[in-house]
Amino acid sequence: MSRHRIVKNLDLDDEMDDQAFDSEGEDYDDMTEEQQVQMSSALTAVHSVLGSATPITDREIRSALWDSYFDVDGTVAFLLDELHKKEAAKAKAEAKKLARQTSQPPSARSTRPSTPAGSKPSTSTAKAVPKATPLAGPVSSLRADLEGMNLLPSSSSSTASSAAASELMEVPVDNSPPPAIAMAKEKILEEVKERERSEKPVLSLVVVGHVDAGKSTLMGRVLHELGEISDRSVEQNQRQSQKMGKGSFAYAWTFDALEEERERGVTIDISLDTFSTSTKRFTLIDAPGHRDFIPNMISGAAQADTAVLVVDGSSGAFERGFEGGGQTREHAVLVRSLGVQQLVVAVNKLDAVNWSQTRFESIRSQLQPFLTQSGFQPTKVSFIPVGAMSGENLVERRELSLDWYEGRTLVEQLDSLDVPTRALDAPLRIPVSNVFKGQSATASGLAVSGRVESGIVQVGERLCALPGDESGAVRALEVDGELVPYAVAGVNATVFLSGIDPLHLNVGTVLCPPHQPVPVVSSFTAQIMVFDLKYPITAGYAVELFHHSRDIPATISSLDAVLDKTSGAVTKKNPRMLTKGSSARIHVQLRPPTSGASRRTTIPLESFAANKSMGRVLFRRGGETIAAGIVLDVIS
Ligand SMILES: Nc1nc2c(ncn2[C@@H]2O[C@H](COP(=O)(O)OP(=O)(O)OP(=O)(O)O)[C@@H](O)[C@H]2O)c(=O)[nH]1
């Protein structure tokens, strides 16, 4: 074997074919004793970085070490690089397969109710928040995920979302003079404080959990029992679901209104609804559990104050959702990373294990330590035994077999949650999660929806849409389907805009006052926590960056320091790589969506210190969430 090849140009597959490496160890017979010692210690060093789960074989490591004269760093970098190339090729092949499977006409792929194009689809409950024709739907965000990783060709045509987008383009720009501003901000603040004393506070709640844990059934049943959806609507869903041979999904259909969701029996997109308990009003976000739709789940969780994690208590099912590959862990970590501090764990399907207390306790004892480790304070986590299908312990307790349980029902627990302090005095920030041609009973025209993350927005106000140079005026505002003069931090609002072309509005656009704009940046530094990684993060690592409803390709361009997890003190400067469980300071550079594109990619982003909800980011790669963190500094 030659030791003159440049390690960077080595190809592992070629090496595997090399007859010189037919049997382990044999190739190194002619090594001196000193070389054997070097090889052995270098091999141990490489192993300590790659970990025991690595698919890279000892033979491959030895070969690269030999060629690099036992350079551990060079060997690790080379091996990881080769591995990433192989994985990218594999993912590309899979993505191609997926693209082939999904290349049906737009109508068949529609992920929204089949309403007239561009109009607001009817929703299942009177109070439902508009679920409108989106610019970018769930499949397009899944595609964007793949495109971002350069795994799919750009999808500028032939998707349902582009059809919706072209309809939006036809919405004429409303140039009528905007309504006058009616109230001074100080007056609104006074009014809000007054109303806080007399009205129920609003909390947004996301429902997450492994696929098929029973999330949609559970929340459908809760809404029905609270009288938010009519018996008639439930009966209709029961009849229709039975007709399709999916009778057990009747309650889930309250949320899973899309044709594809009903056919497949899985939630694809997030859906919003509202309900009230004795002391609170909730905006409910039902998120998909399937791993393919995690980008949608992230978009939903980014808008939430609190979460219900539904786990399937039936035999073996909890374990399937919790162990490797299940979404229970990932969802819990994601919601915590996105700022959720209070978690209600609904241990569902206990009817399937005869309402066993032992099973409930066993699930609690497996999950609790993991949740604590993921950053949830034990006092902020509660476990509630439930049976979503029969409605047991949701609003009331009726099953005698749950006699052993003396705690709260699910709804009582939700009612007892704390309401976070809202950043009413901070500059207005509305990250857009939907752009559509609104057509409600009260208003119509170009509209966007999203959560008011901070500040106050009122009718007549001029807002800029970032990134870009455009601004428009707020023509009307809707909250829970009703016209309102203003909307404050913490609520999900629909904003009807005039004087702006839909071209300048996208999912991920941030609306803010022109005199207090969000910085628009192409790179930033962040403090991150590294999750369960297959391979360590090295400088130049390609990722998909998630910020609210936006996901965008980026590169972790440098690793600045490893930090102590508790104190945040620097323990190592300029590390070679970041492994699972480490905390670190990194530098992130956004990439153009397609390789070779010359346009600089930018996003509106703020440091966590400036605005907590605008300063959280998540990093995914190859369909896995690999890290989460907070923005330290933005670099324009
Ligand atoms: N035995 C039993 N089955 C239930 C219960 N709750 C839900 N299911 C069933 O579990 C299946 C999945 O329910 P869904 O509500 O669609 O689950 P989901 O978590 O919303 O699914 P995704 O959103 O697609 O991840 C359906 O067949 C339900 O009827 C329960 O309490 N007991």
Short mmCIF file of C-alpha atoms and ligand atoms in Angstrom, two decimals, residues 210-217 248-249 252 265-267 287-290 348-349 351 387-389, ligand 1:
data_model
loop_
_atom_site.label_atom_id
_atom_site.label_comp_id
_atom_site.label_asym_id
_atom_site.label_seq_id
_atom_site.Cartn_x
_atom_site.Cartn_y
_atom_site.Cartn_z
CA HIS A 210 -45.37 9.94 18.24
CA VAL A 211 -47.44 9.08 15.19
CA ASP A 212 -50.79 7.49 16.08
CA ALA A 213 -50.46 8.22 19.82
CA GLY A 214 -54.00 9.60 19.61
CA LYS A 215 -53.37 13.38 19.50
CA SER A 216 -56.16 14.31 17.11
CA THR A 217 -58.63 11.90 18.74
CA SER A 248 -61.89 4.81 14.82
CA PHE A 249 -60.74 8.15 13.37
CA ALA A 252 -59.45 12.80 14.78
CA GLY A 265 -55.08 8.29 8.77
CA VAL A 266 -52.19 10.62 9.67
CA THR A 267 -51.98 14.31 10.41
CA ALA A 287 -49.26 18.97 15.14
CA PRO A 288 -48.38 15.96 12.98
CA GLY A 289 -46.57 13.06 14.66
CA HIS A 290 -45.06 11.48 11.57
CA ASN A 348 -53.37 7.59 26.39
CA LYS A 349 -55.02 4.32 25.35
CA ASP A 351 -58.20 1.09 28.00
CA GLY A 387 -58.46 7.20 27.30
CA ALA A 388 -59.09 9.56 24.38
CA MET A 389 -61.38 7.20 22.52
N1 LIG B 1 -57.75 1.89 22.12
C1 LIG B 1 -57.63 3.20 21.93
N2 LIG B 1 -57.35 3.68 20.69
C2 LIG B 1 -57.23 5.02 20.54
C3 LIG B 1 -57.37 5.91 21.64
N3 LIG B 1 -57.14 7.16 21.18
C4 LIG B 1 -56.87 7.07 19.86
N4 LIG B 1 -56.93 5.78 19.46
C5 LIG B 1 -56.74 5.27 18.10
O1 LIG B 1 -55.41 5.50 17.65
C6 LIG B 1 -55.38 5.74 16.25
C7 LIG B 1 -54.62 7.01 15.95
O2 LIG B 1 -55.35 8.12 16.44
P1 LIG B 1 -55.07 9.62 15.97
O3 LIG B 1 -55.88 10.49 16.86
O4 LIG B 1 -55.23 9.78 14.51
O5 LIG B 1 -53.53 9.71 16.32
P2 LIG B 1 -52.55 10.95 16.08
O6 LIG B 1 -51.55 10.92 17.18
O7 LIG B 1 -53.34 12.21 15.94
O8 LIG B 1 -51.88 10.58 14.69
P3 LIG B 1 -50.88 11.51 13.80
O9 LIG B 1 -51.32 12.92 13.99
O10 LIG B 1 -51.04 11.02 12.43
O11 LIG B 1 -49.54 11.29 14.40
C8 LIG B 1 -56.84 5.79 15.80
O12 LIG B 1 -57.21 4.54 15.26
C9 LIG B 1 -57.59 6.04 17.09
O13 LIG B 1 -58.89 5.54 17.07
C10 LIG B 1 -57.71 5.35 22.94
O14 LIG B 1 -57.89 6.03 23.95
N5 LIG B 1 -57.80 3.99 23.01
#
